Coordinates of C-alpha atoms and ligand atoms in Angstrom, one line a residue:
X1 CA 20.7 -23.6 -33.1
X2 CA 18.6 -20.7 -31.7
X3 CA 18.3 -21.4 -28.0
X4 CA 15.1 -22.1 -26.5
X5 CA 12.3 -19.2 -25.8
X6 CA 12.0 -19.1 -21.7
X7 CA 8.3 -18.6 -20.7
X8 CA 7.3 -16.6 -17.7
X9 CA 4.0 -17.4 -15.8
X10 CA 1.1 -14.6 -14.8
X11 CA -1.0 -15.0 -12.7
X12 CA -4.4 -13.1 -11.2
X13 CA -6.8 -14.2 -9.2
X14 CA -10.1 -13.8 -7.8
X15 CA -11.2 -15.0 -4.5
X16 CA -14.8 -15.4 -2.5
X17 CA -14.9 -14.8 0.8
X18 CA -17.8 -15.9 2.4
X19 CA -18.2 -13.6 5.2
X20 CA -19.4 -14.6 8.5
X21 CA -21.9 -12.5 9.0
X22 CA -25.5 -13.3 11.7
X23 CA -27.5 -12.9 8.5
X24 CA -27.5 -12.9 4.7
X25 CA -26.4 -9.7 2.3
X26 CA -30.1 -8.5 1.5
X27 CA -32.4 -10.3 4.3
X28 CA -32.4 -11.6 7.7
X29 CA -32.1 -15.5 6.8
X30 CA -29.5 -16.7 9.4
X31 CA -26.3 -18.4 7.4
X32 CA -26.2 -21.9 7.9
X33 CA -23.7 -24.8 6.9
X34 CA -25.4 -28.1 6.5
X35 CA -28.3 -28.2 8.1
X36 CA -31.4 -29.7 6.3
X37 CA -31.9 -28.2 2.7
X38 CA -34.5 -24.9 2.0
X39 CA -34.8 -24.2 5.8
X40 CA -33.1 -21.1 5.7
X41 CA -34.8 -19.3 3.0
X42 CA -37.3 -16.3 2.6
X43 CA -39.5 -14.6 0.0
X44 CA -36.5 -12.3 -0.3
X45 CA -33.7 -15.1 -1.0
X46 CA -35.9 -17.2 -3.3
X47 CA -36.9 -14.3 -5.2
X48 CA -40.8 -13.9 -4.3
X49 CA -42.3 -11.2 -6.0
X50 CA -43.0 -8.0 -4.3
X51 CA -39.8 -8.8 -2.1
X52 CA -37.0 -6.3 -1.6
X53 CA -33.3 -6.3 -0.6
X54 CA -32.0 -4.7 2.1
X55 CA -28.4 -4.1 2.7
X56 CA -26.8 -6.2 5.6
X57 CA -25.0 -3.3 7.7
X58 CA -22.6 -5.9 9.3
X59 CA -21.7 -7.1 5.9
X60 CA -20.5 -3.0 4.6
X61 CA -18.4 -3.2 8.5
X62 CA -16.7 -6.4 7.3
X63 CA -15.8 -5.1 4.0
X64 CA -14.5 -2.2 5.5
X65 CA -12.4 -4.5 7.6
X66 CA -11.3 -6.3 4.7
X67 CA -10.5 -2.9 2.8
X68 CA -8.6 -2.1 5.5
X69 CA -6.5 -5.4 6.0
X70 CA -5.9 -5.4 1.9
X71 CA -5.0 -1.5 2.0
X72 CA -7.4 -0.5 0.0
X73 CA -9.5 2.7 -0.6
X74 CA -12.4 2.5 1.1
X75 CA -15.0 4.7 -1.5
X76 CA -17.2 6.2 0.2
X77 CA -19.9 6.1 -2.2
X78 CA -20.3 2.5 -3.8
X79 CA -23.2 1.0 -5.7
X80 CA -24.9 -2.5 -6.4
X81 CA -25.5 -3.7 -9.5
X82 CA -27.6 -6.2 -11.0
X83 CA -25.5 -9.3 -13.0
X84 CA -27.6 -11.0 -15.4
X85 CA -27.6 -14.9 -15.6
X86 CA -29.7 -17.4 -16.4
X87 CA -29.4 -20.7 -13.7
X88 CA -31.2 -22.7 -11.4
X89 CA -28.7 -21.2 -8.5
X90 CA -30.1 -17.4 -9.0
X91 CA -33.8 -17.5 -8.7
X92 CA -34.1 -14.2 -9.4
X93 CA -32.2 -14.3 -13.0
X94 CA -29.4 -12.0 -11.3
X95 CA -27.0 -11.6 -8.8
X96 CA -26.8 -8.5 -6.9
X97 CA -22.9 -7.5 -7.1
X98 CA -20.9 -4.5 -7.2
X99 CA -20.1 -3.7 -10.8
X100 CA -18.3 -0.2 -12.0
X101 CA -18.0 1.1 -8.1
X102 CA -16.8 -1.0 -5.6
X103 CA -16.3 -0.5 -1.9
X104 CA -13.0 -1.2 -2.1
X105 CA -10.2 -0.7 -4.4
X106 CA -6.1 -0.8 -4.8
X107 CA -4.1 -2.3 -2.3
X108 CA -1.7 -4.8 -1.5
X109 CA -1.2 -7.7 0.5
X110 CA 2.1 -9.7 0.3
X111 CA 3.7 -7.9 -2.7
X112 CA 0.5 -8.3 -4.8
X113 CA -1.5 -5.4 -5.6
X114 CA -5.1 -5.7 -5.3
X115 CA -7.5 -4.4 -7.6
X116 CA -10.6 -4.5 -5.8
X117 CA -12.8 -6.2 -3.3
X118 CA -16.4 -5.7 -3.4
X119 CA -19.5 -7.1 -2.0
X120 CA -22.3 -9.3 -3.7
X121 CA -24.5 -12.3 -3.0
X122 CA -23.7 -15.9 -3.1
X123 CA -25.5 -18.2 -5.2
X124 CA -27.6 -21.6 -4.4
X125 CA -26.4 -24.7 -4.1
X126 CA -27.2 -26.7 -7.3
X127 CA -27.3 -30.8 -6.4
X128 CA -26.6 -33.1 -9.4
X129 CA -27.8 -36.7 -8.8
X130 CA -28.0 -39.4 -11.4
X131 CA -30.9 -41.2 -11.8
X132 CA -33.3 -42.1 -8.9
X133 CA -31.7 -39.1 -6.5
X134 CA -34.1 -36.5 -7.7
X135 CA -37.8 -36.6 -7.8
X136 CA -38.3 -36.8 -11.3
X137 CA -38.4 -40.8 -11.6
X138 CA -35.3 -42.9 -13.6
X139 CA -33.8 -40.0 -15.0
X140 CA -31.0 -37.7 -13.5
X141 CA -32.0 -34.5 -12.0
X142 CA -30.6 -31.7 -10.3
X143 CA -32.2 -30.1 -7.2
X144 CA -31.4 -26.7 -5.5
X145 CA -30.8 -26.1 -1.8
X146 CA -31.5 -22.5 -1.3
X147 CA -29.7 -22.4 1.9
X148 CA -26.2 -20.4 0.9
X149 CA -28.3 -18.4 -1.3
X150 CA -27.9 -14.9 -0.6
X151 CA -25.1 -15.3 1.7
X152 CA -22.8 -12.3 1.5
X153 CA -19.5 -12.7 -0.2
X154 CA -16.8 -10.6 -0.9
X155 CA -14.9 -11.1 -4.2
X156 CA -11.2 -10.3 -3.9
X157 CA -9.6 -9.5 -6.9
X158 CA -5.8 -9.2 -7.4
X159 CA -3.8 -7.9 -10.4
X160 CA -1.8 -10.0 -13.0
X161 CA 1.0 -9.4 -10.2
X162 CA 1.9 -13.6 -9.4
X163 CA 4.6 -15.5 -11.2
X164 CA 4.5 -18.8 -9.9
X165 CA 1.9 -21.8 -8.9
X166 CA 3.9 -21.4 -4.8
X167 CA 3.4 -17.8 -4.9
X168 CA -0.3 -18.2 -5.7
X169 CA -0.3 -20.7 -3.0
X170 CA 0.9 -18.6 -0.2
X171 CA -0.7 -14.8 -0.9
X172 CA -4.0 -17.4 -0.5
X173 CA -2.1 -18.4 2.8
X174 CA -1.5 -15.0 3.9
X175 CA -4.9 -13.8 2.3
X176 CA -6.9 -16.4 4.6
X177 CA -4.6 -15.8 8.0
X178 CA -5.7 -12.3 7.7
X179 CA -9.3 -12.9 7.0
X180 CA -9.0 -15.1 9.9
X181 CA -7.4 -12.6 11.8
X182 CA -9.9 -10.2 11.6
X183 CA -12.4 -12.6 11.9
X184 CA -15.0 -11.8 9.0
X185 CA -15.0 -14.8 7.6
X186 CA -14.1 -19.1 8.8
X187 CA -12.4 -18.6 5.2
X188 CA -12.4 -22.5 4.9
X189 CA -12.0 -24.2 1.1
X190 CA -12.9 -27.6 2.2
X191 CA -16.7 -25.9 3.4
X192 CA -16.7 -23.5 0.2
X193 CA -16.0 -20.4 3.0
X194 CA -12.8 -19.3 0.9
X195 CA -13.4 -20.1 -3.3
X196 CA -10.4 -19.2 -5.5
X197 CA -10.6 -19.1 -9.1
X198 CA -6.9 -18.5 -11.1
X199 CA -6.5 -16.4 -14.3
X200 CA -3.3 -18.1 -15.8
X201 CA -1.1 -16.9 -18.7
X202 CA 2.4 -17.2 -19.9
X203 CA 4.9 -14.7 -21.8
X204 CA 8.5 -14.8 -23.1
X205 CA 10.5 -14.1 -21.1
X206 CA 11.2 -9.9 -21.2
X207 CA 7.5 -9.4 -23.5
X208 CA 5.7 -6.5 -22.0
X209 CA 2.1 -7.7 -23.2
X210 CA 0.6 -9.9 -21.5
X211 CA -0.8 -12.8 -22.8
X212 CA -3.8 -14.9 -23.4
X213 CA -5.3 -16.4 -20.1
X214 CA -7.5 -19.1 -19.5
X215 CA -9.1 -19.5 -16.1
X216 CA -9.0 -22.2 -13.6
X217 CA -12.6 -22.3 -11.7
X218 CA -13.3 -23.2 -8.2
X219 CA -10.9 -25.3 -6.7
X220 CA -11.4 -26.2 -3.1
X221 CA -7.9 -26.9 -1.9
X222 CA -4.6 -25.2 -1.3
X223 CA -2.6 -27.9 -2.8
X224 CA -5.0 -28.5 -5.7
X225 CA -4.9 -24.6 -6.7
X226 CA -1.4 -25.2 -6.9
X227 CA -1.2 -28.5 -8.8
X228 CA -4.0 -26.7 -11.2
X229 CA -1.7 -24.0 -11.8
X230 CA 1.7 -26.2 -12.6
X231 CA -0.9 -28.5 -15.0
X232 CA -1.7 -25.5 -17.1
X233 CA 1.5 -23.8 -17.3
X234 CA 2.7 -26.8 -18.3
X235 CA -0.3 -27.4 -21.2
X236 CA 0.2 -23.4 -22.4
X237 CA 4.0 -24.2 -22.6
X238 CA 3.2 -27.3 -24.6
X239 CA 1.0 -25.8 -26.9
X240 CA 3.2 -22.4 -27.5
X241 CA 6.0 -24.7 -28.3
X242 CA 4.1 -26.9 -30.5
X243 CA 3.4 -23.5 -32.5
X244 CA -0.4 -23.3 -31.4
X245 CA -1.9 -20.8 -29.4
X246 CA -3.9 -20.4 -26.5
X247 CA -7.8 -19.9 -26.2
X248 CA -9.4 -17.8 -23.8
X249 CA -11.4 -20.5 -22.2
X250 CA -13.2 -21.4 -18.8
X251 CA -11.2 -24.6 -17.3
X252 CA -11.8 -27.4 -14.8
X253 CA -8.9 -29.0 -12.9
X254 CA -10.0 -32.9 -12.0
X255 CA -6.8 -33.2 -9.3
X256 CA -7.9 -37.1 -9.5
X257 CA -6.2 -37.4 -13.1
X258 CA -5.1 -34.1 -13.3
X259 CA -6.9 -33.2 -16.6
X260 CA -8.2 -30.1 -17.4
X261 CA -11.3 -29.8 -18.8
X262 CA -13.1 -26.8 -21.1
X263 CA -15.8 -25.3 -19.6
X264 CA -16.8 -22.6 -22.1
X265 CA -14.8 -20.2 -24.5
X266 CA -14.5 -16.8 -25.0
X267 CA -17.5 -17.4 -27.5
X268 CA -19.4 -18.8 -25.0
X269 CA -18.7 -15.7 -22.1
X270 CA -21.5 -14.1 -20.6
X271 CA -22.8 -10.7 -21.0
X272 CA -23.9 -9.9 -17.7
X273 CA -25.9 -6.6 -18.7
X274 CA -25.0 -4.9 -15.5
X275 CA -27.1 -1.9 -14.3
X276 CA -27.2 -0.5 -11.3
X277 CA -29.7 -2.5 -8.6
X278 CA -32.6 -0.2 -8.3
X279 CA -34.4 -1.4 -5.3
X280 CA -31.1 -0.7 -3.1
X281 CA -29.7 2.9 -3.2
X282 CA -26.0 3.5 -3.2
X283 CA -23.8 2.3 0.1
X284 CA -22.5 5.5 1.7
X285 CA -19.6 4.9 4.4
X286 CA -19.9 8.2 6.7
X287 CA -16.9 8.6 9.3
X288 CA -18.1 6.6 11.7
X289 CA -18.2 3.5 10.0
X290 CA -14.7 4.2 9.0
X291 CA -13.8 4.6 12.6
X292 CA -16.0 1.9 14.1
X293 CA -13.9 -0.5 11.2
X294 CA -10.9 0.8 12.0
X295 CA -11.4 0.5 15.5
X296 CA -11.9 -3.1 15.4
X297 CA -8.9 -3.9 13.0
X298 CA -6.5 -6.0 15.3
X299 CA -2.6 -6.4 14.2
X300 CA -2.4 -8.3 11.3
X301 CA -0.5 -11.3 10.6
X302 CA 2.2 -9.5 8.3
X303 CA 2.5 -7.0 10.7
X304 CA 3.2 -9.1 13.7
X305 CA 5.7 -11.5 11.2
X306 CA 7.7 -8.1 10.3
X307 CA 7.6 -7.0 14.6
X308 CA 9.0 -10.8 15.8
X309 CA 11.4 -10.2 13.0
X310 CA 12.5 -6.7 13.2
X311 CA 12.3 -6.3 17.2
X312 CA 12.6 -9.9 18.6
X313 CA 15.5 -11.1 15.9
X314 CA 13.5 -14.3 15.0
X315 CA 14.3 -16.3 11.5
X316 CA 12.0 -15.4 9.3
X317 CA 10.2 -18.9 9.2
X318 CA 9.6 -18.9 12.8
X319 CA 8.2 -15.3 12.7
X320 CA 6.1 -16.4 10.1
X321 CA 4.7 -19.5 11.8
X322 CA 4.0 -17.5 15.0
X323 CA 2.7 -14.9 12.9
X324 CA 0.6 -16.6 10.7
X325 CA -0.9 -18.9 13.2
X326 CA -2.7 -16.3 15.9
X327 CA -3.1 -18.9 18.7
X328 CA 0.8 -19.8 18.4
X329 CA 1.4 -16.3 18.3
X330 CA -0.3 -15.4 21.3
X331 CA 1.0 -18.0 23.3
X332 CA 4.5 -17.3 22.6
X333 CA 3.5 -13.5 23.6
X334 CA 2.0 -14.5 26.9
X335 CA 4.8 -17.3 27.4
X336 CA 7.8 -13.9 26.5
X337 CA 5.9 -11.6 29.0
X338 CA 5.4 -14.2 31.7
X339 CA 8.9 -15.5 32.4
X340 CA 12.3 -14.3 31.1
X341 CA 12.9 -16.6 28.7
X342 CA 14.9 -15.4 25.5
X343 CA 12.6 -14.4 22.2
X344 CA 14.5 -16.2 19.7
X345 CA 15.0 -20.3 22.2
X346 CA 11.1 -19.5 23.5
X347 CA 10.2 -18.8 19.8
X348 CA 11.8 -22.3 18.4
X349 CA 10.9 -24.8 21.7
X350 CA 7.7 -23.2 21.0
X351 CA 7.2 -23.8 16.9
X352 CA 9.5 -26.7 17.2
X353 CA 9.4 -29.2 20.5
X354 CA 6.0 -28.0 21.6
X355 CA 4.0 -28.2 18.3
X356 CA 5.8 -31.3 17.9
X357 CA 4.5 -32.6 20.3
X358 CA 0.7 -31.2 20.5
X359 CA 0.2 -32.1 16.9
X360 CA 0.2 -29.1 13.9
X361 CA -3.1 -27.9 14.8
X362 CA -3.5 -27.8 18.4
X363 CA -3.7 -24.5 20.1
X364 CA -1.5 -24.6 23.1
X365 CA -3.4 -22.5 25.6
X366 CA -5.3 -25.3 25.7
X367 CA -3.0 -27.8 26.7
X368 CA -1.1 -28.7 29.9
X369 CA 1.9 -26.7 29.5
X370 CA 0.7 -23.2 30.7
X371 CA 3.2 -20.5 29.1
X372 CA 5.2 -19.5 32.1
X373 CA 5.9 -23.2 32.7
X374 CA 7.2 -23.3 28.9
X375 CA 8.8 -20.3 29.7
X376 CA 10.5 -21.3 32.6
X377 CA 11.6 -24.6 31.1
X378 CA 13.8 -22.2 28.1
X379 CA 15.5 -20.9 31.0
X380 CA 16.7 -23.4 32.3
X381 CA 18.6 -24.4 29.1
X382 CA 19.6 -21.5 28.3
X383 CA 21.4 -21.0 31.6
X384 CA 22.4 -24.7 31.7
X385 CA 20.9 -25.5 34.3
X386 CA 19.7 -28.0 32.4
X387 CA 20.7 -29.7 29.0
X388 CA 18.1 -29.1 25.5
X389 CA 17.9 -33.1 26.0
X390 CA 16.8 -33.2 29.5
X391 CA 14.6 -30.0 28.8
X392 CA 12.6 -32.5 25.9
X393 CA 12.3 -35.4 28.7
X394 CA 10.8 -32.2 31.0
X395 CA 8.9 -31.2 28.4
X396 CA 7.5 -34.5 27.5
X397 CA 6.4 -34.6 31.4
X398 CA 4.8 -30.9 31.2
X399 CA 2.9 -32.4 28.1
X400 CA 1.5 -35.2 29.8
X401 CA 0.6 -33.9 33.5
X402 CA 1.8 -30.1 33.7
X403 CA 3.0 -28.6 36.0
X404 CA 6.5 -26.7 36.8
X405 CA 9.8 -27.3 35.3
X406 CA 11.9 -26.6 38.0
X407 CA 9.8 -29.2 40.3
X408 CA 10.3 -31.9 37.3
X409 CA 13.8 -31.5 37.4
X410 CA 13.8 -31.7 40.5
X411 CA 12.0 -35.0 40.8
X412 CA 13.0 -36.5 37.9
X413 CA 16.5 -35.6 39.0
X414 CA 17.6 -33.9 35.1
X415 CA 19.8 -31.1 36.2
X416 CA 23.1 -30.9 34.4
X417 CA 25.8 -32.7 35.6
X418 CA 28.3 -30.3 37.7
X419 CA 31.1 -30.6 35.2
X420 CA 34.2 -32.1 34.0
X421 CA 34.7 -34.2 37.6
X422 CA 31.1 -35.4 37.2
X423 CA 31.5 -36.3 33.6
X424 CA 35.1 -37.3 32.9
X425 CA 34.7 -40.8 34.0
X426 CA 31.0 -41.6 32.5
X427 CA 33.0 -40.3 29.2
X428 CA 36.3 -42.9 30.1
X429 CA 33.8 -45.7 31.0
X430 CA 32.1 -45.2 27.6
X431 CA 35.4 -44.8 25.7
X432 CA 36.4 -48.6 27.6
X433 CA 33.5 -50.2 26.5
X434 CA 33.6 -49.5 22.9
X435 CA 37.7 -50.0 22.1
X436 CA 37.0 -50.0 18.9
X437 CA 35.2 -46.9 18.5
X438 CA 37.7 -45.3 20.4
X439 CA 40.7 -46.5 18.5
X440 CA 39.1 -45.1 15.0
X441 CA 38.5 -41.7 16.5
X442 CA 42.1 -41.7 18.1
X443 CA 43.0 -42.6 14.2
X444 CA 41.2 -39.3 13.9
X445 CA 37.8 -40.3 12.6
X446 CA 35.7 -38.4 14.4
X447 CA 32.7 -40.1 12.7
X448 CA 31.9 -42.8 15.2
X449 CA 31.8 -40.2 18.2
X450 CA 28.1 -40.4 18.5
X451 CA 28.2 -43.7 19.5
X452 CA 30.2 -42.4 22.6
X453 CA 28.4 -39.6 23.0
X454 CA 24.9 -41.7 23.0
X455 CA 26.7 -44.1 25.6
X456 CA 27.2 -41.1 28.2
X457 CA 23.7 -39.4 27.4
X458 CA 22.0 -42.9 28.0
X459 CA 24.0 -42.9 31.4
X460 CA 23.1 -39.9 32.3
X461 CA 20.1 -39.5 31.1
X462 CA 20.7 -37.1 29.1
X463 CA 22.0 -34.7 31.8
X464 CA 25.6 -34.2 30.2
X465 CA 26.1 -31.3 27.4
X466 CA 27.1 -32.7 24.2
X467 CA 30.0 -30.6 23.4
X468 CA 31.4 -30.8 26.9
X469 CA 31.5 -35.2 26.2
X470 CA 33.1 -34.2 22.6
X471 CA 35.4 -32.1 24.7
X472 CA 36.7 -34.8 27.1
X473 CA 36.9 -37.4 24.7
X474 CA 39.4 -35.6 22.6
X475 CA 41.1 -34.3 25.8
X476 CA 41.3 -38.0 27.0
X477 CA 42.2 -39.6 23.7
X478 CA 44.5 -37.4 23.2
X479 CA 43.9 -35.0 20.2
Ligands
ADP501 P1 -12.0 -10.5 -17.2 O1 -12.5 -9.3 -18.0 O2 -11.8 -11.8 -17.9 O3 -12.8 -10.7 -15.9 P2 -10.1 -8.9 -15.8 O4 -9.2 -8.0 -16.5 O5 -11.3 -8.4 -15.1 O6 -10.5 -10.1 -16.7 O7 -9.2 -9.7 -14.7 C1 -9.7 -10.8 -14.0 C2 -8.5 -11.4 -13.3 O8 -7.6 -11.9 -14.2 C3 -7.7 -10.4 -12.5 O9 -7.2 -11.1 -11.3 C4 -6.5 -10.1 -13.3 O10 -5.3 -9.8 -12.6 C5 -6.3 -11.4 -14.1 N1 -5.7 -11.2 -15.4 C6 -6.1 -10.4 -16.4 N2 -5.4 -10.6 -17.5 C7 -4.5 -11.6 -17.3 C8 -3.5 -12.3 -18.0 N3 -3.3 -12.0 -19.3 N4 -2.8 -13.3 -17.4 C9 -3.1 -13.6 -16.1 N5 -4.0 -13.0 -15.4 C10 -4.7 -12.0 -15.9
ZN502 ZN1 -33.9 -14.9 3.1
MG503 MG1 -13.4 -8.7 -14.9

């Protein structure tokens, strides 16, 4: 029997930024999110005639920005084009986009290469009700809010560079920290901010040629990209197996059942027709704007990861965690250069005890525990002054009321207990009370020791050091 063919998954994809500019790409409409429908509209974004486009200057600055984060080239001559389709979302029967010359293009962010990035206008809103929610009576209609129309997006593409539904998942991760980062964009899938479509194929395993991809559109969740992905992988597999191939199609992910759906077919594509926009002449970046971008690019979020790894010796999840989440980051920063706590303790009471206990999503600097107090608190552990248990019971009180660690322990009476005189009869008066335990571990099980060791931390609350108790036990059990 031949053995099986192994497949390998490709994946590319293309993501919409929706960048947070004061107005829209080619007029001075404010953005909006949800406010009343068609109140944010002009004779430019509904597509009066007469009206021209003109190009948002803060949009170009935050595509620069972007070029910058995604190391890209930044071309200093790009041009808009006009895309040609026909739909109730683009009243003006195109979008303007950047065809042939982008802004941006290479670059590399996380180990994928990107192709491009360039800058175009966001389509309207199209509202499907069934019956009765439109205005035309009994029948189902669909309606148009004009509202994100003409919002400025940039599309991100990437090449054919991802092999796996969890690599997808976090470059978006990393893509979206970085946006956020450099603050273009609220880069939000649940609000439509960040939209990611995925261009999926499969190969055996050591084929050069890639092969035939489908694409999975708009899916508005980190999970559901990544469930989307598996599902097709899984359906190309199938069908390669079963000795059928795959069709270049347009799919829709339901992550309810899990089905994917065709949308249209290679037959079906659209022929956009671009030519270059000819009411808007082509974008050149002179020096300054490449200064003024570069001026405003703050350390990005693989940048700082590889500095708390490389200089501060943190594990590489915890650099990451601090890294990827700016507010963590920067309190750990203020928390290191306010005290002299130790990187690597400070760095996991902070992503570990402390986020515990604020909840996943809480940014610290707002909470009671100010970063020296945090700071000071990893001190004391580490010099055993006081044990990691009491330090969660100080912690706990910094949580709830603030305040400073030393004071707590103080009051709350938590420093560590002076030492074998102070501990070796708490350890003999737990080892009394539970003969049995003690017998099995003086049979040399050492399983049952945490029942002794429980006993002295509950008598001392939590003041003795756990290895010291393992110590004393064996020393007075004899072993
Ligand atoms: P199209 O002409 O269909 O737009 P492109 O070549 O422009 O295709 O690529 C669009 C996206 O699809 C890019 O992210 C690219 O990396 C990705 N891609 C292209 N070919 C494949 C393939 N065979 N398998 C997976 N992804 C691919
Ligand atoms: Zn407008
Ligand atoms: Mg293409």
């Amino acid at each position: 029997m031949t053995p099986a063919v192994e497949y390998e998954t490709v994946i590319g994809l293309e993501i919409h930024v929706q960048l947070a500019t004061r107005t829209k790409m080619f007029c001075s409409c404010g953005l909006g999110f949800g406010e009343e429908p068609n109140t944010r509209t002009c004779p430019v974004c509904l597509a009066l005639p007469g009206a021209l486009p003109v190009i948002n200057a803060e949009a170009i600055h935050f595509g620069l920005m972007i070029g910058l984060a995604l190391g890209c080239k930044l071309n200093d001559r790009s041009i808009f084009d006009r895309k040609q389709y026909f739909y109730p979302d683009s009243p003006k029967g195109y979008q303007i986009s950047q065809n042939e010359d982008p802004l941006c293009s290479g670059g590399e962010l996380g180990g994928v290469r990107i192709h491009r990035a360039h800058l175009e206008e966001d389509a309207a809103k199209t509202i499907h009700s069934g019956g009765g929610g439109g205005r035309i009576q009994g029948s189902a209609a669909s309606v148009v809010d004009f509202n994100r129309g003409g919002t400025p997006l940039c599309e991100i593409v990437t090449e054919p560079d991802i092999t796996s539904a969890e690599q997808a998942g976090e470059f978006l991760r990393l893509l979206r920290t970085t946006m956020r980062r450099i603050g273009v964009s609220d880069v939000n899938m649940e609000e439509g901010s960040l939209r990611c479509d995925a261009n999926i194929s499969i190969r055996p395993v050591g084929q050069q040629e890639l092969g035939v991809k489908t694409e999975l559109k708009n899916m508005n969740s980190f999970r559901f990209i990544e469930r989307g992905i598996r599902a097709e992988v899984a359906r190309q597999e199938g069908l390669l197996r079963a000795g059928e191939p795959v069709v270049q199609e347009t799919l829709h992910f339901d992550p309810r059942t899990e089905r994917l759906t065709s949308m249209r077919s290679k037959e079906e594509a659209h022929d956009y027709r671009y030519f270059p926009e000819p009411d808007l002449t082509p974008v050149t970046i002179t020096p300054e704007m490449l200064e003024r971008a570069r001026a405003a690019m703050p350390e990005l979020p693989a940048a700082r990861q590889a500095r708390f790894a490389d200089e501060l010796g943190l594990n590489p999840d915890t650099a990451k965690l601090l890294a990827w989440r700016t507010e963590l980051g920067d309190y750990f920063e203020a928390a290191l250069a306010e005290g002299d706590a130790d990187a690597v303790p400070l760095a996991n009471w902070t992503t570990n005890e402390l986020v515990q206990r604020l909840g996943a999503d809480v940014d610290p600097a707002g909470s009671n525990v100010r970063p020296a107090a945090l700071a000071g608190l990893v001190t004391l552990v580490t010099e055993k002054k006081i044990t990691a248990g009491a330090g969660k019971t100080v912690l706990d009180k910094l949580v709830a009321e603030g305040g400073d660690p030393t004071a707590i322990v103080e009051t709350e009476n938590l420093a560590a207990m002076g030492g074998a005189e102070e501990l070796a009869p708490v350890v003999a008066a737990a080892l009394e009370a539970q003969p049995d335990v003690a017998a099995r571990i003086r049979g040399g099980d050492m399983k049952p020791i945490g029942a002794i060791i429980g006993a002295v931390m509950k008598e001392t609350k939590g003041r003795a050091d756990g290895k010291e108790v393992t110590r004393l036990v064996r020393e007075q059990l004899g072993l």
